[in-house]
Amino acid sequence: MSPLVKAPLGVAALLGWMSFAFGSSPAPRPADDLEEPAAPVLLDLKAELLYGGDELAMPTQIAVANARIALVDGFAERPVHILDFKGHYVAGLGSNGEGPGEFEWPRAVEPSADGEGFWVFDNVLSRLTLVEPDRWDVIPASARVTIPIRAPAMVMGLVRRPGEGYVATGFFGEGRLARFDGEGTYEEASGSIPESVIEAPAEVRQHAYRGTLKADPAGERLVLANRHAGFLEVFTADGEPLRRITGPHEFEPPISIKAGENGPSFASGDDLRFAYMDVALTDDRIYALFSGRTRGGHPDAATYGRTVHVFDWHGELLEVLSLDADVMAIALDEGWNRLLAVRHLPAPALLSYPLPERGGPDANMRLAD
């Protein structure tokens, strides 16, 4: 593994997130994996190593567009990695900092509307940056497109709305998701924040029920994959709730409150169970990466998953995919009919899992040497 190139960021809220993201190291306890229930189809998938070069440090998200693969990697010398569809390393873009084309903590990545680039959201700087691999070195830094996201609370991730504007997940007190206009100005929040078994402020419940927000290929439906609860939430493109999809394992986060200088916050311990770590969407399926592990049972691996629950958009469980590696993030590459996944251990890598035949013009193609 290449050495990490920067120390944990000096932002209190982010440090709290880091402890949830990568775990602490309490005394080991017996593993407490959840047993996967019977499913219509259970498939064991074997990984192909697509890329494992020293440029990778700790990539956390992945996106695919126009035969290009983008990885965001907040601890790497170059925070955005671009690969071609065969896994060849094309470029490392950006650097650490606050200026144009620089990043502190890239948190989310999605293709631009034209498919020629990627929008990268920086969690600490609270801004979007357009990364266009073919133009990055020919345009001056001052001309790089950035959009500040002006929010009333910490934004954890966001996706584009069709046309103009964005929908975000974060620690909002007014509603489950927040809407922003095309210039990044907050408009309003919508949807009900999940209730907790104890009385807790809205911001604390948002923290307990936080997750990863993704849009379908057309941008018409959103899915919020809960990190500590056994369900997914489906929304319209404007953030209005449509339905809840309960996974095969029903559980809620154990909520307790701790006081801090900035007010009450979500407290957790070894009993905190991790649920859906990431999600990837097609026009007819939802692929949800599931952990099921507790921090105490898996002190160094609770944030990774080896199981993908595949649902239709009505919430029916169609398949369970069993992976042969612990992975943190996934993406669908429909042209090559494969699931891409980010691995951290034993060395950081991008993995490819060929998916079963589903019809499509390129479904039977294999990568050429």
Coordinates of N, CA, C and O in Angstrom, one line a residue, residues 20 198 204 207-208 253-259 264-272 295:
F20 N -16.3 6.8 12.5 CA -17.4 5.9 12.0 C -16.9 5.2 10.7 O -17.2 4.1 10.4
I198 N -35.4 6.7 21.5 CA -35.3 7.7 22.6 C -35.5 9.1 21.9 O -35.3 9.3 20.7
V204 N -29.2 14.8 15.5 CA -28.6 13.6 16.0 C -29.2 12.4 15.3 O -28.5 11.4 14.9
H207 N -27.6 12.0 12.0 CA -26.3 11.4 12.1 C -26.5 9.9 12.2 O -25.8 9.1 11.6
A208 N -27.4 9.4 13.1 CA -27.6 8.0 13.3 C -28.1 7.3 12.0 O -27.7 6.2 11.8
P253 N -30.3 1.7 14.3 CA -29.0 2.1 15.1 C -29.3 2.2 16.5 O -30.4 2.8 16.9
P254 N -28.4 1.8 17.4 CA -28.6 2.0 18.8 C -28.2 3.5 19.1 O -27.1 3.9 18.9
I255 N -29.2 4.3 19.5 CA -29.0 5.7 19.7 C -28.8 6.1 21.1 O -29.6 5.8 22.0
S256 N -27.7 6.8 21.3 CA -27.5 7.5 22.6 C -26.9 8.9 22.3 O -26.4 9.1 21.2
I257 N -27.0 9.8 23.2 CA -26.6 11.2 22.9 C -25.4 11.6 23.9 O -25.4 11.2 25.0
K258 N -24.5 12.2 23.3 CA -23.4 12.8 24.1 C -23.3 14.3 23.9 O -23.7 14.8 22.8
A259 N -23.0 15.0 25.0 CA -22.9 16.4 24.9 C -21.5 16.9 24.4 O -20.5 16.2 24.7
P264 N -25.4 18.6 21.3 CA -25.5 17.2 21.4 C -25.1 16.5 20.1 O -25.3 17.0 19.0
S265 N -24.6 15.3 20.2 CA -24.3 14.5 19.0 C -24.5 13.0 19.2 O -24.8 12.6 20.4
F266 N -24.5 12.3 18.2 CA -24.7 10.8 18.2 C -23.5 10.1 18.8 O -22.4 10.3 18.4
A267 N -23.8 9.3 19.8 CA -22.8 8.5 20.5 C -23.0 7.0 20.1 O -24.1 6.6 20.0
S268 N -21.9 6.3 20.0 CA -22.0 4.9 19.6 C -20.8 4.1 20.2 O -19.8 4.7 20.7
G269 N -21.0 2.8 20.3 CA -20.0 2.0 20.9 C -19.8 0.7 20.0 O -20.1 0.7 18.8
D270 N -19.3 -0.3 20.7 CA -19.0 -1.6 20.0 C -20.2 -2.2 19.4 O -20.1 -3.1 18.5
D271 N -21.4 -1.9 19.9 CA -22.6 -2.5 19.4 C -23.1 -1.9 18.2 O -24.1 -2.3 17.6
L272 N -22.5 -0.8 17.7 CA -23.0 -0.2 16.4 C -22.8 -1.1 15.3 O -21.7 -1.6 14.9
R295 N -19.0 -3.0 15.1 CA -17.6 -2.5 15.4 C -16.9 -3.4 16.3 O -15.7 -3.6 16.2

